[in-house]
CSV table of C-alpha atoms and ligand atoms in Angstrom, one decimal:
chain,number,residue,atom,x,y,z
A,164,UNK,CA,-56.2,-186.0,-69.5
A,165,UNK,CA,-56.9,-182.6,-68.0
A,166,UNK,CA,-55.0,-183.5,-64.9
A,167,UNK,CA,-52.1,-184.8,-66.9
A,168,UNK,CA,-51.9,-181.6,-68.9
A,169,UNK,CA,-52.2,-179.5,-65.7
A,170,UNK,CA,-49.5,-181.5,-63.9
A,171,UNK,CA,-47.2,-181.2,-66.9
A,172,UNK,CA,-47.4,-177.5,-67.1
A,173,UNK,CA,-47.1,-177.2,-63.3
A,174,UNK,CA,-44.0,-179.4,-63.2
A,175,UNK,CA,-42.4,-177.5,-66.1
A,176,UNK,CA,-43.0,-174.2,-64.3
A,177,UNK,CA,-41.6,-175.6,-61.0
A,178,UNK,CA,-38.5,-177.1,-62.7
A,179,UNK,CA,-37.7,-174.0,-64.8
A,180,UNK,CA,-38.2,-171.6,-61.9
A,181,UNK,CA,-35.7,-173.7,-59.9
A,182,UNK,CA,-33.1,-174.0,-62.6
A,183,UNK,CA,-32.5,-170.3,-63.5
A,184,UNK,CA,-29.6,-168.5,-61.9
A,185,UNK,CA,-30.9,-165.0,-61.1
A,186,UNK,CA,-28.0,-162.6,-60.3
A,187,UNK,CA,-28.7,-159.5,-58.3
A,188,UNK,CA,-26.2,-156.7,-58.4
A,189,UNK,CA,-25.9,-154.3,-55.4
A,190,UNK,CA,-26.4,-150.8,-56.9
A,191,UNK,CA,-24.8,-148.1,-54.8
A,192,UNK,CA,-24.3,-149.3,-51.2
A,193,UNK,CA,-26.9,-151.3,-49.3
A,194,UNK,CA,-27.5,-149.9,-45.9
A,195,UNK,CA,-27.0,-151.7,-42.5
A,196,UNK,CA,-30.3,-150.8,-40.9
A,197,UNK,CA,-33.8,-152.3,-41.6
A,198,UNK,CA,-34.9,-149.2,-43.4
A,199,UNK,CA,-31.9,-148.9,-45.6
A,200,UNK,CA,-31.6,-152.6,-46.6
A,201,UNK,CA,-31.9,-153.4,-50.3
A,202,UNK,CA,-34.8,-155.6,-51.4
A,203,UNK,CA,-33.4,-158.3,-53.8
A,204,UNK,CA,-35.2,-159.0,-57.0
A,205,UNK,CA,-37.7,-161.8,-57.4
A,206,UNK,CA,-36.1,-165.3,-57.7
A,207,UNK,CA,-32.6,-164.1,-56.7
A,208,UNK,CA,-30.1,-166.9,-56.3
A,209,UNK,CA,-26.9,-164.9,-56.1
A,210,UNK,CA,-26.1,-161.4,-54.8
A,211,UNK,CA,-23.0,-159.6,-56.1
A,212,UNK,CA,-21.9,-156.7,-53.9
A,213,UNK,CA,-19.1,-154.6,-52.6
A,214,UNK,CA,-18.2,-154.3,-49.0
A,215,UNK,CA,-16.9,-150.9,-47.8
A,216,UNK,CA,-14.7,-150.3,-44.8
A,217,UNK,CA,-16.7,-148.8,-41.9
A,218,UNK,CA,-16.7,-145.0,-42.4
A,219,UNK,CA,-17.6,-142.4,-39.8
A,220,UNK,CA,-18.9,-140.1,-42.5
A,221,UNK,CA,-21.0,-142.7,-44.3
A,222,UNK,CA,-23.6,-144.5,-42.1
A,223,UNK,CA,-24.2,-147.2,-44.8
A,224,UNK,CA,-20.6,-148.4,-45.0
A,225,UNK,CA,-19.1,-151.4,-43.1
A,226,UNK,CA,-21.9,-153.8,-43.7
A,227,UNK,CA,-24.6,-154.6,-46.3
A,228,UNK,CA,-28.1,-155.7,-45.4
A,229,UNK,CA,-30.5,-157.3,-48.0
A,230,UNK,CA,-34.1,-158.2,-47.4
A,231,UNK,CA,-36.2,-160.9,-49.1
A,232,UNK,CA,-39.2,-163.1,-48.8
A,233,UNK,CA,-38.5,-166.7,-48.1
A,234,UNK,CA,-41.1,-169.3,-49.2
A,235,UNK,CA,-40.2,-171.7,-46.4
A,236,UNK,CA,-38.0,-174.9,-46.3
A,237,UNK,CA,-34.3,-175.6,-46.5
A,238,UNK,CA,-32.3,-172.4,-46.6
A,239,UNK,CA,-28.6,-171.8,-47.2
A,240,UNK,CA,-26.6,-168.7,-47.9
A,241,UNK,CA,-22.9,-168.9,-48.5
A,242,UNK,CA,-20.3,-166.2,-49.4
A,243,UNK,CA,-17.5,-166.4,-51.8
A,244,UNK,CA,-14.7,-163.9,-52.3
A,245,UNK,CA,-11.3,-163.2,-51.0
A,246,UNK,CA,-12.4,-161.6,-47.7
A,247,UNK,CA,-12.9,-162.9,-44.2
A,248,UNK,CA,-16.7,-162.4,-44.4
A,249,UNK,CA,-19.4,-162.9,-41.8
A,250,UNK,CA,-23.1,-163.5,-42.4
A,251,UNK,CA,-26.0,-162.6,-40.1
A,252,UNK,CA,-29.7,-163.6,-40.6
A,253,UNK,CA,-32.4,-161.5,-39.0
A,254,UNK,CA,-36.2,-161.9,-39.0
A,255,UNK,CA,-38.6,-159.3,-40.3
A,256,UNK,CA,-38.4,-157.4,-37.0
A,257,UNK,CA,-34.6,-157.3,-37.0
A,258,UNK,CA,-34.2,-160.0,-34.4
A,259,UNK,CA,-31.0,-162.0,-34.8
A,260,UNK,CA,-31.5,-165.7,-35.8
A,261,UNK,CA,-28.2,-167.0,-37.0
A,262,UNK,CA,-24.6,-165.9,-37.5
A,263,UNK,CA,-21.5,-167.5,-38.9
A,264,UNK,CA,-18.0,-166.2,-39.4
A,265,UNK,CA,-16.1,-169.0,-41.1
A,266,UNK,CA,-17.1,-172.2,-42.9
A,267,UNK,CA,-14.1,-174.0,-41.4
A,268,UNK,CA,-10.8,-173.2,-39.9
A,269,UNK,CA,-9.3,-173.2,-43.5
A,270,UNK,CA,-12.2,-171.4,-45.2
A,271,UNK,CA,-12.9,-167.8,-44.0
A,272,UNK,CA,-16.0,-167.4,-46.1
A,273,UNK,CA,-19.3,-167.6,-44.2
A,274,UNK,CA,-22.3,-169.9,-44.5
A,275,UNK,CA,-25.7,-170.0,-42.8
A,276,UNK,CA,-28.1,-172.9,-43.2
A,277,UNK,CA,-31.4,-173.7,-41.7
A,278,UNK,CA,-33.1,-177.0,-42.7
A,279,UNK,CA,-36.6,-175.6,-42.2
A,280,UNK,CA,-36.7,-171.8,-42.3
A,281,UNK,CA,-40.3,-170.7,-41.9
A,282,UNK,CA,-41.9,-168.6,-44.6
A,283,UNK,CA,-41.5,-164.9,-44.1
A,284,UNK,CA,-39.5,-161.7,-44.6
A,285,UNK,CA,-35.8,-161.9,-43.6
A,286,UNK,CA,-32.8,-159.7,-43.6
A,287,UNK,CA,-29.3,-161.1,-44.5
A,288,UNK,CA,-26.3,-159.0,-43.4
A,289,UNK,CA,-22.7,-159.3,-44.6
A,290,UNK,CA,-19.7,-157.7,-43.0
A,291,UNK,CA,-16.0,-158.3,-42.6
A,292,UNK,CA,-14.7,-159.8,-39.3
A,293,UNK,CA,-14.9,-158.2,-36.7
A,294,UNK,CA,-17.6,-155.6,-37.6
A,295,UNK,CA,-20.7,-156.9,-35.8
A,296,UNK,CA,-24.4,-156.2,-35.1
A,297,UNK,CA,-25.2,-154.7,-31.6
A,298,UNK,CA,-28.4,-154.2,-29.6
A,299,UNK,CA,-29.6,-151.0,-27.9
A,300,UNK,CA,-27.7,-152.0,-24.8
A,301,UNK,CA,-24.3,-151.9,-26.6
A,302,UNK,CA,-24.0,-155.7,-26.5
A,303,UNK,CA,-22.9,-157.8,-29.4
A,304,UNK,CA,-26.0,-159.8,-30.5
A,305,UNK,CA,-23.9,-162.8,-31.4
A,306,UNK,CA,-20.7,-164.2,-29.9
A,307,UNK,CA,-17.6,-163.8,-32.0
A,308,UNK,CA,-16.7,-167.5,-31.7
A,309,UNK,CA,-16.3,-170.3,-32.1
A,310,UNK,CA,-15.5,-168.8,-35.5
A,311,UNK,CA,-16.4,-172.0,-37.5
A,312,UNK,CA,-19.8,-172.6,-35.8
A,313,UNK,CA,-23.2,-171.3,-36.7
A,314,UNK,CA,-24.4,-169.4,-33.7
A,315,UNK,CA,-27.8,-168.3,-32.3
A,316,UNK,CA,-27.9,-164.9,-30.5
A,317,UNK,CA,-26.1,-164.6,-27.2
A,318,UNK,CA,-27.9,-161.4,-26.2
A,319,UNK,CA,-31.4,-161.7,-24.6
A,320,UNK,CA,-32.3,-158.5,-26.3
A,321,UNK,CA,-31.6,-159.5,-29.9
A,322,UNK,CA,-33.0,-156.7,-32.0
A,323,UNK,CA,-30.5,-155.0,-34.4
A,324,UNK,CA,-29.7,-151.5,-33.3
A,325,UNK,CA,-26.3,-150.7,-35.0
A,326,UNK,CA,-23.0,-152.2,-36.2
A,327,UNK,CA,-19.6,-151.6,-34.6
A,328,UNK,CA,-16.1,-153.1,-34.3
A,329,UNK,CA,-12.9,-152.8,-36.1
A,330,UNK,CA,-13.2,-154.4,-39.5
A,331,UNK,CA,-10.1,-156.3,-40.6
A,332,UNK,CA,-11.0,-155.8,-44.3
A,333,UNK,CA,-13.1,-153.7,-46.6
A,334,UNK,CA,-13.3,-152.3,-50.1
A,335,UNK,CA,-13.7,-155.8,-51.4
A,336,UNK,CA,-16.1,-157.6,-53.7
A,337,UNK,CA,-18.3,-160.5,-52.5
A,338,UNK,CA,-20.9,-163.0,-53.8
A,339,UNK,CA,-23.7,-164.5,-51.7
A,340,UNK,CA,-25.3,-167.6,-53.1
A,341,UNK,CA,-28.7,-169.0,-52.1
A,342,UNK,CA,-29.5,-172.7,-52.1
A,343,UNK,CA,-33.0,-171.8,-53.5
A,344,UNK,CA,-34.3,-168.6,-55.1
A,345,UNK,CA,-35.1,-165.9,-52.6
A,346,UNK,CA,-38.0,-163.5,-53.0
A,347,UNK,CA,-40.2,-165.9,-55.0
A,348,UNK,CA,-43.9,-165.0,-55.2
A,349,UNK,CA,-45.9,-165.8,-52.1
A,350,UNK,CA,-47.7,-169.1,-52.1
A,351,UNK,CA,-51.1,-167.4,-52.7
A,352,UNK,CA,-49.7,-165.9,-55.9
A,353,UNK,CA,-48.5,-169.4,-57.0
A,354,UNK,CA,-51.9,-170.9,-56.3
A,355,UNK,CA,-53.6,-168.3,-58.3
A,356,UNK,CA,-51.2,-168.9,-61.2
A,357,UNK,CA,-51.8,-172.6,-60.9
A,358,UNK,CA,-55.6,-172.0,-61.0
A,359,UNK,CA,-55.3,-169.8,-64.1
A,360,UNK,CA,-53.2,-172.5,-65.9
A,361,UNK,CA,-55.7,-175.1,-64.8
A,362,UNK,CA,-58.5,-173.1,-66.4
A,363,UNK,CA,-56.5,-172.6,-69.6
A,364,UNK,CA,-55.8,-176.3,-69.8
A,365,UNK,CA,-59.5,-177.1,-69.3
A,366,UNK,CA,-60.5,-174.6,-72.0
A,367,UNK,CA,-58.0,-176.0,-74.5
A,368,UNK,CA,-59.4,-179.4,-73.9
A,369,UNK,CA,-62.9,-178.2,-74.4
A,370,UNK,CA,-61.9,-176.5,-77.7
A,371,UNK,CA,-60.1,-179.6,-78.9
A,372,UNK,CA,-63.1,-181.8,-78.1
A,373,UNK,CA,-65.4,-179.3,-79.8
A,374,UNK,CA,-63.3,-179.2,-82.9
A,375,UNK,CA,-63.1,-183.0,-82.9
A,376,UNK,CA,-66.9,-183.1,-82.6
A,377,UNK,CA,-67.1,-180.8,-85.7
A,378,UNK,CA,-65.0,-183.1,-87.7
A,379,UNK,CA,-67.1,-186.2,-87.1
B,601,CA,CA1,-21.9,-152.3,-50.1
B,602,CA,CA1,-23.2,-151.0,-46.8
B,603,CA,CA1,-15.1,-165.2,-42.0
B,604,CA,CA1,-16.8,-158.8,-32.2
């Protein structure tokens, strides 16, 4: 009975935490370096933002970088909007992992997926074609094409240093949707929550039995 109650509460929590759409709005302009990236809110499933044209007088413009904790497992981020967006995924050190320009030859939005992305801190960048991440040796970290393929880094030195290139578009709104909530609590927090619920369930059963005993 105790196990049944615990499992029910646990399943309810897991199911509800997966079914909420948590929208995160970019406030101001997200930077394009690791130290100016915006941390998305816990459980974010969708980012709504605004992509500015590159601007020599604003070192944040031209690309937006968001950071989040990923709990592990199947990952997908996809853009929607009227622009020719690109997506770039970097690890916690700013090393390039994946890039994509176009979902297909007919769909210029971008999508990055990874069937088994390890738990950790990541950075997700969005820009307009052809504004790209570069390393300290002035090399593009990722190849521009094939446009409709998801690409691993081409540069042997794959740490993000800066962004450059002539953007085709800017001053345009975008949405990035995650397949599963980003920035959910670390597993240790979930285990602690589960333990707390288990104890609560155990106590409620004890109290129930005690009251039943009183009634006899
Ligand atoms: Ca922006
Ligand atoms: Ca920006
Ligand atoms: Ca594109
Ligand atoms: Ca390029």
